XYZ file of C-alpha atoms in Angstrom:
701
model
C 20.540 -26.518 -4.034
C 16.861 -26.906 -4.988
C 13.853 -24.800 -4.100
C 11.948 -26.289 -1.164
C 8.598 -27.905 -2.128
C 6.681 -25.506 0.149
C 7.988 -22.549 -1.883
C 7.425 -24.218 -5.232
C 3.708 -24.404 -4.434
C 3.477 -20.602 -4.133
C 1.907 -18.901 -7.174
C 4.713 -16.317 -7.347
C 7.306 -19.074 -7.726
C 6.025 -19.594 -11.254
C 6.877 -15.971 -12.103
C 10.496 -16.065 -10.937
C 13.052 -15.243 -13.613
C 16.270 -17.223 -14.039
C 18.380 -14.747 -12.064
C 15.960 -14.739 -9.124
C 15.981 -18.545 -9.106
C 19.774 -18.521 -9.083
C 19.748 -16.320 -5.963
C 17.224 -18.497 -4.134
C 19.067 -21.733 -4.911
C 22.559 -20.440 -4.104
C 23.918 -22.653 -1.358
C 27.200 -21.745 0.324
C 29.990 -19.244 -0.270
C 29.998 -15.501 -0.976
C 27.359 -14.108 -3.331
C 27.132 -10.657 -4.922
C 23.726 -9.562 -6.236
C 23.612 -6.432 -8.380
C 19.962 -5.434 -8.176
C 18.620 -2.672 -10.402
C 15.524 -0.592 -9.565
C 12.273 -2.550 -9.305
C 14.023 -5.875 -9.861
C 12.481 -7.758 -6.940
C 15.603 -7.975 -4.785
C 13.783 -7.988 -1.419
C 11.426 -10.699 -2.648
C 14.407 -12.770 -3.790
C 16.271 -12.313 -0.494
C 13.233 -13.336 1.564
C 12.668 -16.431 -0.558
C 16.349 -17.388 -0.293
C 16.348 -17.012 3.494
C 13.158 -19.057 3.806
C 14.517 -21.681 1.409
C 17.599 -22.146 3.583
C 15.383 -22.481 6.664
C 13.056 -24.994 5.012
C 15.969 -27.113 3.826
C 17.437 -27.078 7.371
C 20.574 -25.304 6.233
C 20.254 -22.986 9.224
C 18.063 -22.100 12.194
C 16.495 -18.616 12.505
C 19.012 -17.578 15.204
C 21.871 -18.413 12.806
C 20.834 -15.682 10.338
C 22.117 -12.095 10.271
C 20.192 -9.768 7.920
C 21.566 -6.228 7.692
C 19.409 -3.472 6.216
C 20.091 0.215 5.581
C 17.240 1.537 7.741
C 15.186 0.288 10.672
C 12.097 0.683 8.502
C 13.581 -1.735 5.965
C 14.433 -4.153 8.790
C 10.840 -4.072 10.055
C 9.533 -4.612 6.531
C 11.906 -7.556 6.060
C 10.744 -9.241 9.268
C 7.076 -8.531 8.478
C 7.366 -10.077 5.022
C 9.311 -13.053 6.353
C 6.639 -13.639 9.005
C 3.817 -13.352 6.462
C 5.552 -15.869 4.195
C 6.087 -18.238 7.136
C 2.353 -18.161 7.893
C 1.467 -18.910 4.279
C 3.635 -22.032 4.153
C 3.043 -23.024 7.809
C 6.675 -22.594 8.888
C 6.418 -22.575 12.687
C 9.872 -21.821 14.048
C 10.268 -18.452 15.773
C 11.621 -15.926 13.261
C 12.099 -13.299 15.973
C 15.397 -15.017 16.773
C 16.828 -13.827 13.438
C 19.309 -10.965 13.709
C 17.515 -8.398 11.551
C 18.447 -4.717 11.726
C 20.792 -1.992 10.571
C 24.517 -2.587 10.924
C 24.484 -0.002 13.704
C 21.716 -1.771 15.646
C 23.460 -5.125 15.204
C 26.676 -3.592 16.562
C 24.696 -2.299 19.536
C 23.385 -5.807 20.110
C 26.914 -7.214 20.031
C 28.092 -4.629 22.553
C 25.182 -5.328 24.911
C 25.816 -9.077 24.799
C 29.593 -8.793 25.145
C 29.840 -5.521 27.068
C 32.089 -7.123 29.690
C 34.781 -7.260 26.984
C 34.474 -3.513 26.310
C 35.351 -0.407 28.362
C 31.670 0.546 28.589
C 29.718 0.404 31.826
C 26.202 -0.829 32.383
C 23.466 1.477 31.043
C 25.750 3.311 28.618
C 24.220 6.166 26.614
C 24.197 6.142 22.805
C 24.390 9.701 21.457
C 22.510 10.675 18.318
C 23.942 13.164 15.835
C 22.834 16.310 17.651
C 23.665 14.920 21.096
C 27.156 14.115 19.871
C 27.650 17.685 18.590
C 26.369 18.991 21.876
C 28.598 16.598 23.860
C 31.645 17.854 21.960
C 30.581 21.463 22.436
C 30.085 21.012 26.182
C 33.422 19.192 26.622
C 35.426 21.226 24.113
C 37.785 22.684 26.709
C 38.493 19.217 28.113
C 39.108 17.727 24.678
C 41.143 20.532 23.113
C 43.973 22.649 24.417
C 43.712 26.441 24.122
C 46.176 26.318 21.236
C 44.074 23.671 19.473
C 40.838 25.609 19.982
C 42.370 28.749 18.498
C 43.676 26.791 15.518
C 40.304 25.109 14.940
C 38.401 28.409 15.305
C 40.641 30.021 12.704
C 39.818 27.125 10.381
C 36.097 26.619 11.085
C 34.731 29.608 12.994
C 32.765 29.615 16.258
C 33.008 26.963 18.974
C 29.746 25.365 17.849
C 31.094 24.878 14.339
C 34.362 23.562 15.764
C 32.321 20.902 17.587
C 30.405 20.029 14.403
C 33.559 19.716 12.309
C 35.411 17.736 14.966
C 32.550 15.250 14.965
C 32.942 14.800 11.202
C 36.678 14.221 11.556
C 36.352 11.900 14.554
C 33.665 9.838 12.808
C 35.811 9.527 9.697
C 38.824 8.450 11.773
C 36.708 5.655 13.280
C 34.960 4.670 10.035
C 38.246 4.377 8.156
C 40.129 2.882 11.136
C 42.803 5.590 10.929
C 45.808 5.244 13.231
C 46.176 8.759 14.639
C 49.245 7.774 16.661
C 51.519 7.199 13.685
C 54.205 9.857 13.422
C 53.338 10.846 9.854
C 49.754 11.643 10.903
C 51.062 14.117 13.469
C 53.534 15.699 11.061
C 51.578 18.968 10.718
C 50.065 21.148 13.502
C 46.436 20.608 12.472
C 46.586 16.808 12.453
C 48.734 16.776 15.583
C 46.110 18.749 17.519
C 43.365 16.653 15.898
C 45.008 13.404 17.063
C 45.364 14.608 20.646
C 41.777 15.890 20.665
C 40.541 12.555 19.290
C 42.289 10.561 22.029
C 40.939 12.882 24.734
C 37.473 12.634 23.180
C 37.593 8.839 23.438
C 38.605 9.070 27.100
C 35.868 11.573 27.937
C 33.266 9.345 26.241
C 34.322 6.408 28.394
C 34.348 8.520 31.573
C 30.804 9.682 30.804
C 29.826 6.120 29.728
C 28.720 7.330 26.288
C 29.178 6.211 22.693
C 28.564 8.035 19.443
C 27.208 6.491 16.235
C 30.651 5.697 14.802
C 31.976 4.656 18.216
C 29.459 1.807 18.362
C 30.830 0.382 15.133
C 34.424 0.933 16.235
C 33.863 -1.000 19.489
C 32.021 -3.835 17.705
C 34.826 -4.041 15.146
C 37.382 -4.271 17.934
C 35.425 -7.157 19.482
C 35.431 -8.991 16.150
C 39.157 -8.392 15.654
C 39.921 -10.233 18.895
C 40.289 -13.934 18.001
C 38.792 -15.220 21.261
C 35.818 -12.869 21.259
C 35.238 -13.301 17.531
C 35.065 -17.080 17.893
C 32.332 -16.784 20.519
C 30.350 -14.286 18.427
C 30.546 -16.031 15.048
C 30.195 -19.667 16.080
C 26.421 -19.290 16.021
C 26.216 -17.469 12.671
C 25.773 -19.464 9.453
C 24.484 -16.882 6.957
C 24.946 -13.128 6.643
C 22.830 -11.044 4.236
C 23.617 -7.349 3.673
C 21.247 -5.096 1.729
C 22.191 -1.722 0.137
C 25.845 -2.738 0.207
C 26.825 0.180 -2.028
C 26.136 2.497 0.921
C 28.505 0.867 3.429
C 31.827 2.287 4.613
C 35.166 0.636 5.323
C 34.564 -0.420 8.932
C 31.063 -1.705 8.109
C 32.557 -3.859 5.361
C 35.052 -5.269 7.844
C 32.299 -5.950 10.401
C 30.046 -7.940 8.053
C 32.975 -9.915 6.609
C 34.090 -10.875 10.111
C 30.534 -11.818 11.110
C 30.591 -14.319 8.229
C 34.138 -15.504 8.919
C 33.126 -18.877 10.409
C 31.371 -20.090 7.245
C 32.090 -17.625 4.434
C 28.354 -17.553 3.705
C 27.781 -13.893 2.977
C 25.357 -12.431 0.433
C 25.632 -8.727 -0.337
C 22.992 -6.964 -2.404
C 22.989 -3.509 -3.921
C 23.430 -1.359 -6.988
C 26.475 0.812 -7.570
C 24.291 3.083 -9.714
C 22.341 3.965 -6.557
C 25.320 4.816 -4.316
C 24.274 8.121 -2.710
C 25.935 8.386 0.668
C 29.525 9.379 0.079
C 28.853 12.413 2.304
C 28.130 9.989 5.172
C 31.344 8.077 4.615
C 30.017 5.347 2.311
C 32.188 4.121 -0.552
C 30.960 2.505 -3.750
C 34.210 0.535 -3.959
C 32.830 -1.963 -1.419
C 30.321 -3.343 -3.893
C 32.469 -2.890 -6.997
C 35.412 -4.732 -5.443
C 33.423 -7.269 -3.430
C 34.307 -10.348 -5.549
C 38.047 -9.729 -5.092
C 37.633 -8.674 -1.450
C 35.580 -11.772 -0.558
C 37.921 -14.158 -2.360
C 40.899 -12.685 -0.559
C 39.229 -12.524 2.872
C 37.926 -16.108 2.765
C 40.966 -17.522 0.945
C 39.067 -18.492 -2.209
C 40.037 -18.629 -5.877
C 37.210 -17.133 -7.945
C 34.810 -18.412 -5.308
C 32.450 -15.431 -5.281
C 29.379 -15.857 -7.443
C 27.881 -12.749 -9.106
C 24.255 -12.402 -10.244
C 22.646 -9.378 -11.895
C 18.934 -8.598 -11.557
C 18.224 -6.393 -14.564
C 14.488 -6.917 -15.198
C 12.654 -3.790 -14.045
C 9.113 -4.687 -12.942
C 8.397 -1.140 -11.730
C 8.623 1.326 -14.591
C 7.155 1.942 -18.017
C 9.575 0.840 -20.799
C 10.103 4.452 -21.924
C 11.191 5.412 -18.404
C 13.565 2.436 -18.253
C 15.042 3.426 -21.618
C 15.522 7.038 -20.479
C 17.298 5.849 -17.309
C 19.597 3.595 -19.297
C 20.490 6.376 -21.728
C 21.213 8.659 -18.780
C 23.681 6.277 -17.141
C 25.371 5.278 -20.391
C 25.897 8.929 -21.331
C 28.560 9.195 -18.607
C 32.206 8.293 -18.988
C 32.797 5.464 -16.503
C 36.118 4.404 -18.042
C 39.374 4.059 -16.136
C 43.005 4.146 -17.229
C 43.739 0.985 -15.252
C 41.774 -2.149 -14.476
C 39.498 -0.407 -11.971
C 35.807 -0.285 -12.804
C 33.486 2.459 -11.674
C 30.340 0.701 -12.938
C 29.329 -2.842 -13.815
C 28.429 -3.414 -17.451
C 24.647 -3.877 -17.493
C 21.435 -2.878 -19.215
C 18.023 -2.771 -17.561
C 15.009 -4.012 -19.488
C 11.255 -4.159 -18.856
C 9.289 -7.253 -17.964
C 8.248 -8.759 -21.274
C 5.239 -10.459 -19.704
C 3.629 -7.155 -18.716
C 1.602 -5.157 -21.244
C 2.327 -1.408 -21.251
C 0.201 1.213 -23.012
C 1.893 3.474 -25.524
C 1.875 7.064 -24.267
C 4.464 9.808 -23.554
C 5.752 8.419 -20.226
C 8.621 10.923 -19.996
C 7.782 14.626 -20.370
C 8.699 18.091 -19.085
C 7.455 21.195 -17.321
C 9.231 24.361 -18.450
C 8.266 27.673 -16.890
C 9.368 31.244 -17.510
C 10.860 31.558 -14.011
C 10.747 29.846 -10.608
C 7.222 31.001 -9.822
C 5.819 30.161 -13.245
C 7.439 26.722 -13.046
C 5.747 26.098 -9.687
C 2.394 27.260 -11.082
C 2.792 24.919 -14.056
C 3.653 22.054 -11.711
C 0.534 22.689 -9.622
C -1.643 22.904 -12.734
C -0.151 19.646 -13.988
C -0.988 17.882 -10.712
C -4.526 19.294 -10.744
C -4.964 18.127 -14.335
C -3.859 14.579 -13.459
C -6.507 14.343 -10.748
C -9.314 15.959 -12.722
C -8.699 13.640 -15.693
C -8.543 10.547 -13.510
C -4.908 9.793 -14.316
C -4.354 9.599 -10.562
C -6.941 8.835 -7.886
C -5.089 10.400 -4.937
C -2.595 13.251 -4.713
C -0.219 11.005 -2.734
C 0.487 9.226 -6.032
C 2.569 12.256 -7.055
C 6.046 12.907 -5.679
C 8.167 15.995 -6.305
C 11.857 15.178 -5.815
C 14.323 18.006 -5.163
C 17.964 18.161 -4.131
C 16.894 20.090 -1.025
C 13.423 20.653 0.430
C 14.360 23.482 2.754
C 11.689 26.207 2.624
C 13.804 28.359 0.295
C 13.508 25.630 -2.356
C 10.164 23.947 -1.634
C 7.850 26.722 -0.411
C 7.166 28.034 -3.915
C 5.717 24.635 -4.912
C 3.801 24.272 -1.631
C 2.179 27.685 -2.112
C 1.264 26.970 -5.735
C -0.435 23.731 -4.687
C -2.133 25.434 -1.746
C -3.728 28.020 -4.062
C -5.485 25.116 -5.793
C -6.610 23.445 -2.597
C -3.951 20.723 -2.788
C -2.068 19.752 0.358
C 1.642 18.966 0.347
C 3.681 16.849 2.747
C 7.366 17.620 3.254
C 8.593 16.482 6.700
C 12.279 16.816 5.789
C 12.062 20.552 5.078
C 13.456 21.197 8.569
C 10.432 23.341 9.335
C 9.796 21.713 12.724
C 10.357 24.946 14.637
C 7.891 26.772 12.381
C 4.980 24.461 13.236
C 2.402 26.324 15.328
C 2.445 23.797 18.187
C 6.240 24.085 18.477
C 6.332 27.872 18.068
C 3.788 28.344 20.860
C 5.638 25.939 23.152
C 8.872 27.878 22.608
C 6.969 31.092 23.349
C 5.609 29.623 26.590
C 9.095 28.747 27.796
C 10.340 32.189 26.761
C 7.593 33.770 28.859
C 8.383 31.554 31.846
C 12.061 32.426 31.872
C 11.800 36.029 30.761
C 13.627 35.413 27.494
C 12.748 38.056 24.903
C 15.050 37.010 22.089
C 18.033 38.941 23.396
C 21.306 38.105 21.682
C 23.659 38.819 24.574
C 24.036 37.105 27.909
C 26.948 37.566 30.243
C 26.788 33.929 31.277
C 27.967 32.794 27.850
C 30.994 33.022 25.651
C 29.533 35.057 22.791
C 32.074 33.644 20.345
C 30.486 30.214 20.752
C 28.017 31.084 17.990
C 28.197 33.176 14.876
C 26.361 36.504 14.683
C 24.123 34.946 12.027
C 22.925 32.185 14.381
C 22.286 34.700 17.160
C 20.335 37.039 14.883
C 18.302 34.242 13.270
C 17.329 32.660 16.572
C 16.598 36.002 18.218
C 14.131 36.904 15.468
C 12.574 33.449 15.643
C 11.835 33.684 19.387
C 10.432 37.206 19.020
C 8.126 35.891 16.294
C 7.001 33.012 18.538
C 6.190 35.405 21.382
C 4.275 37.630 18.965
C 2.209 34.636 17.785
C 1.327 33.834 21.397
C 0.372 37.375 22.372
C -1.464 38.189 19.136
C -3.308 34.887 19.015
C -4.686 34.836 22.551
C -6.247 37.449 24.821
C -4.682 38.082 28.224
C -7.648 36.305 29.847
C -7.061 33.104 27.856
C -6.317 30.116 30.154
C -2.893 29.640 28.569
C -1.705 33.176 29.303
C -3.279 33.069 32.772
C -1.375 29.847 33.474
C 1.858 31.353 32.151
C 1.553 34.299 34.529
C 0.881 31.956 37.433
C 3.865 29.684 36.639
C 6.110 32.684 36.075
C 5.041 34.112 39.428
C 6.043 30.855 41.104
C 9.495 31.065 39.536
C 9.884 34.750 40.398
C 8.726 33.975 43.927
C 11.503 31.448 44.151
C 13.829 34.094 42.799
C 12.897 36.567 45.500
C 13.361 33.931 48.195
C 16.832 32.637 47.363
C 16.426 29.739 49.784
C 13.250 28.437 48.191
C 13.840 26.025 45.348
C 11.139 24.709 43.022
C 11.751 20.974 42.687
C 10.800 20.874 39.020
C 12.429 20.235 35.679
C 11.666 21.899 32.369
C 9.732 18.789 31.374
C 7.372 19.350 34.334
C 6.408 22.742 32.911
C 6.019 21.151 29.484
C 3.429 18.661 30.737
C 1.538 21.340 32.654
C 1.314 23.405 29.464
C 0.034 20.393 27.502
C -3.038 20.274 29.737
C -4.143 23.747 28.563
C -5.731 24.892 25.307
C -4.682 25.072 22.503
C -2.304 22.223 23.341
C -5.125 19.885 24.370
C -6.467 20.319 20.830
C -3.003 19.864 19.310
C -2.737 16.511 21.097
C -5.808 15.259 19.225
C -3.992 15.765 15.925
C -1.570 12.876 15.284
C 1.022 14.974 13.476
C 1.009 17.840 15.981
C 1.044 15.431 18.900
C 4.109 13.677 17.497
C 5.904 16.979 16.985
C 5.302 17.748 20.656
C 6.758 14.326 21.475
C 9.886 15.340 19.537
C 10.032 18.541 21.610
C 9.742 16.523 24.827
C 12.631 14.296 23.708
C 14.700 17.439 23.138
C 13.941 18.408 26.742
C 15.160 14.958 27.812
C 18.427 15.567 25.958
C 18.797 18.942 27.657
C 18.121 17.354 31.053
C 20.714 14.641 30.359
C 23.444 17.223 29.869
C 22.469 19.771 32.549
C 20.587 17.661 35.103
C 18.645 20.595 36.554
C 16.386 19.206 39.266
C 15.207 22.500 40.721
C 14.675 26.134 39.790
C 15.436 29.048 42.090
C 16.619 32.621 42.009
C 20.139 31.237 42.029
C 19.895 29.302 38.794
C 16.947 30.741 36.844
C 19.155 33.038 34.786
C 21.640 30.253 34.196
C 18.904 27.860 33.056
C 17.528 30.523 30.718
C 20.967 31.062 29.206
C 21.744 27.375 28.801
C 18.339 26.367 27.466
C 17.880 29.180 24.955
C 21.393 30.268 24.038
C 23.322 27.016 24.235
C 20.692 24.362 23.547
C 17.729 25.608 21.490
C 19.755 28.090 19.445
C 22.043 25.546 17.708
C 19.160 23.045 17.455
C 17.156 25.691 15.620
C 20.126 26.456 13.385
C 20.748 22.778 12.551
C 17.080 22.179 11.795
C 14.830 19.363 12.972
C 12.674 17.094 10.833
C 8.910 17.035 11.389
C 7.356 13.845 12.675
C 6.989 11.049 10.121
C 4.550 8.206 10.735
C 6.362 4.916 10.096
C 2.992 3.212 9.555
C 1.857 5.823 7.016
C 4.982 7.633 5.785
C 3.079 8.955 2.759
C -0.210 10.438 4.029
C -3.202 10.207 1.737
C -4.351 13.145 -0.352
C -1.007 14.964 -0.015
C 1.505 15.570 -2.792
C 4.809 14.248 -1.476
C 7.706 16.716 -1.595
C 10.973 15.072 -0.633
C 14.689 15.027 -1.270
C 16.071 12.614 -3.824
C 17.962 10.881 -1.018
C 14.734 10.490 0.949
C 12.994 8.872 -2.029
C 15.456 6.000 -2.233
C 13.659 2.695 -1.839
C 10.278 4.246 -2.714
C 8.208 4.290 -5.877
C 5.352 6.459 -7.139
C 3.019 6.375 -10.151
C 4.065 9.952 -11.002
C 7.491 11.386 -10.215
C 8.420 15.004 -10.918
C 12.144 15.756 -10.643
C 13.578 19.252 -10.229
C 16.825 20.926 -9.128
C 18.492 20.562 -12.522
C 20.436 23.771 -12.010
C 21.818 22.723 -8.622
C 25.586 22.424 -8.399
C 26.634 19.359 -6.435
C 29.296 19.627 -3.782
C 32.894 18.688 -4.409
C 34.949 16.163 -2.448
C 34.647 16.502 1.321
C 37.384 18.457 3.104
C 37.768 15.663 5.656
C 38.565 13.136 2.919
C 41.089 15.444 1.293
C 42.798 15.926 4.656
C 42.795 12.298 5.847
C 42.730 10.187 2.645
C 46.468 9.460 2.832
C 45.960 7.670 6.154
C 43.013 5.450 5.194
C 43.552 1.691 5.068
C 42.896 1.797 1.331
C 44.121 4.209 -1.302
C 41.697 6.557 -3.024
C 39.343 4.728 -5.360
C 37.515 7.184 -7.619
C 39.577 10.148 -8.895
C 38.772 13.243 -6.829
C 38.216 15.255 -10.001
C 35.395 12.896 -11.077
C 33.653 12.253 -7.755
C 31.120 15.054 -8.130
C 30.424 13.939 -11.714
C 29.789 10.335 -10.656
C 27.669 11.436 -7.693
C 25.501 13.573 -9.948
C 24.857 10.684 -12.350
C 23.916 8.314 -9.529
C 21.765 10.844 -7.685
C 19.523 11.612 -10.647
C 19.411 7.970 -11.696
C 17.835 7.228 -8.316
C 15.376 10.087 -8.842
C 14.381 9.020 -12.357
C 14.004 5.362 -11.415
C 11.373 6.053 -8.702
C 8.737 6.575 -11.419
C 6.274 3.845 -12.344
C 4.021 5.405 -14.995
C 5.107 9.015 -15.514
C 8.504 10.682 -15.198
C 8.377 14.475 -15.430
C 11.401 16.791 -15.504
C 10.756 20.348 -14.349
C 12.820 23.515 -14.814
C 12.542 27.100 -16.070
C 14.123 29.406 -18.659
C 16.046 31.653 -16.276
C 18.029 28.682 -14.977
C 17.722 25.932 -17.588
C 19.110 22.432 -16.966
C 22.873 21.993 -17.100
C 24.306 20.716 -20.396
C 24.890 17.207 -19.106
C 21.112 16.723 -18.763
C 20.618 17.175 -22.503
C 20.663 13.419 -23.133
C 17.428 13.040 -21.179
C 15.933 16.560 -21.403
C 16.235 17.385 -25.100
C 13.205 16.501 -27.177
C 10.846 15.917 -24.255
C 7.262 17.052 -24.920
C 5.869 19.668 -22.535
C 2.977 18.483 -20.427
C 0.397 20.886 -21.867
C 1.069 19.509 -25.353
C 0.359 15.904 -24.385
C -1.894 16.070 -21.308
C -4.865 14.693 -23.272
C -2.820 11.539 -23.982
C -2.326 10.861 -20.261
C -5.968 10.152 -19.381
């Protein structure tokens, strides 16, 4: 297949390398693209899709493009639309199926819902809502014997609900048959199987689906020959990005979507497989050629193309990344491969200056390391190496306050702002703390740990103590920050009096919901000022959505003396307490995810798909987790046998995780650590011999 004349006229077509051209001109049949960092994979995919449209190989509605995130889906559609305008392609691209696998499954269910057990207007539960659903229905789902067994294994009822969700999701993702006799051969799995079946029934009764349930239902639709024929007859091409981060049932879904034509293109990089903890398996991309040939009945019919030219990073950074990955033992005793044989190389047509592009920060201890980091950032700006602090990203294994605050404070001392929305500090933001305090005042909640309305074993003593102290601190902020005559406190007394009045007159009910109080509070200072700040306003939107979730489960439509105490108990003890314990992300602006003039502090996982002129990587003393308990317990019952040896999983995950971190850097890659907890030995291949920043900072101007 040729490149359409309209695309050949584009200036960027002249800069395509041979591998990119091979992707764009691939016609029919399965295609595997191994795309290294900065290799132009999205550009190649967009050009291939447009080429197929221009050559009338397919109509827009006959395309399915699966991305890993909704943000990536929006970017894909935006870039496709921009390209269409440039070449005057006038067919409506909005008909293309572009979205995450989950959103595409949702679309299938909505269009073919009459073939599913779901009713009209079904509710899709997010992660927290699913935990809460399990917690609320635990006694329906589990027998007393099962609950006791699970509590002995996992602890309080809340943690039982969390762990059951993990097991139930894994059962659905791996399509485990819980009814087989061998699965029920021990007490734990026997109780788990019965709880899983009851959970499925309760979901249907309540007309709800969880994240994994959506995929399970869509997969079931595609496994039915009649339904599958109707779904796939209008699909000619299926593209799947970030294929290394798919799980078993997602693999089956995309293969079946392409079953009518066999035209499936999967793109990814096994070196960037990060989401084992979410159920993803790197085997999907490593075994794709064999899987596709077998599924579509082909003999060596799957074409494989590697994109190995890195247009993003300085050659010294690319070399360091390559040495890092090749330092690992990826060998296998059989014919299995845990990594494709490849070497990344820089673009030979780009001129790069010769300077120390990989260096280190090495402090005496945690605090000295943070001070050195802040000084380094300040030096970059003062010397003109960077023009905005947002060009610097600090990547850590975790950005919870215990790990990130020391860097934030060091930057703050120098007048440098930091942005870290994934630090789970939502509840510590002033606008959220004061809103919690207002609700505590309204319902007379003073941070008490006991309440006779609740089973105290539902939560651990740690959760109770932590949340109790948090609410007391919120109330103290409210009372210390505002005089009793302030309009906010005056309004609180008035609203509280209304509730107490309803309490004294048991027959009088206040026809209000918690959200009604929320909106009344928003109309009073300081909340009117908070609403003028985009970030604070969005955090309050998140709080309002939490109130919607609470209302969905409890459906309180009035407040009176009869239910005020019950509402207080449910809202604070059962709802806010575990939400506070789990942590909530701050608002992130999808239009400006990296705000100007802020140093970005994010997890390595969060940085995937991003790039920065300067990347500083820490957490070299962090021990990565071992294999998940759920996999160890259920692996025997998966459709496929274990792929990577359990003893090497953590090792492989560590190599891939830091490869992703290192490969985000464009111009400078900086490794940071300190003497009290130096980097682990396996980092020597990239750490040893690095110059410290103070020794070479004059060369970075």
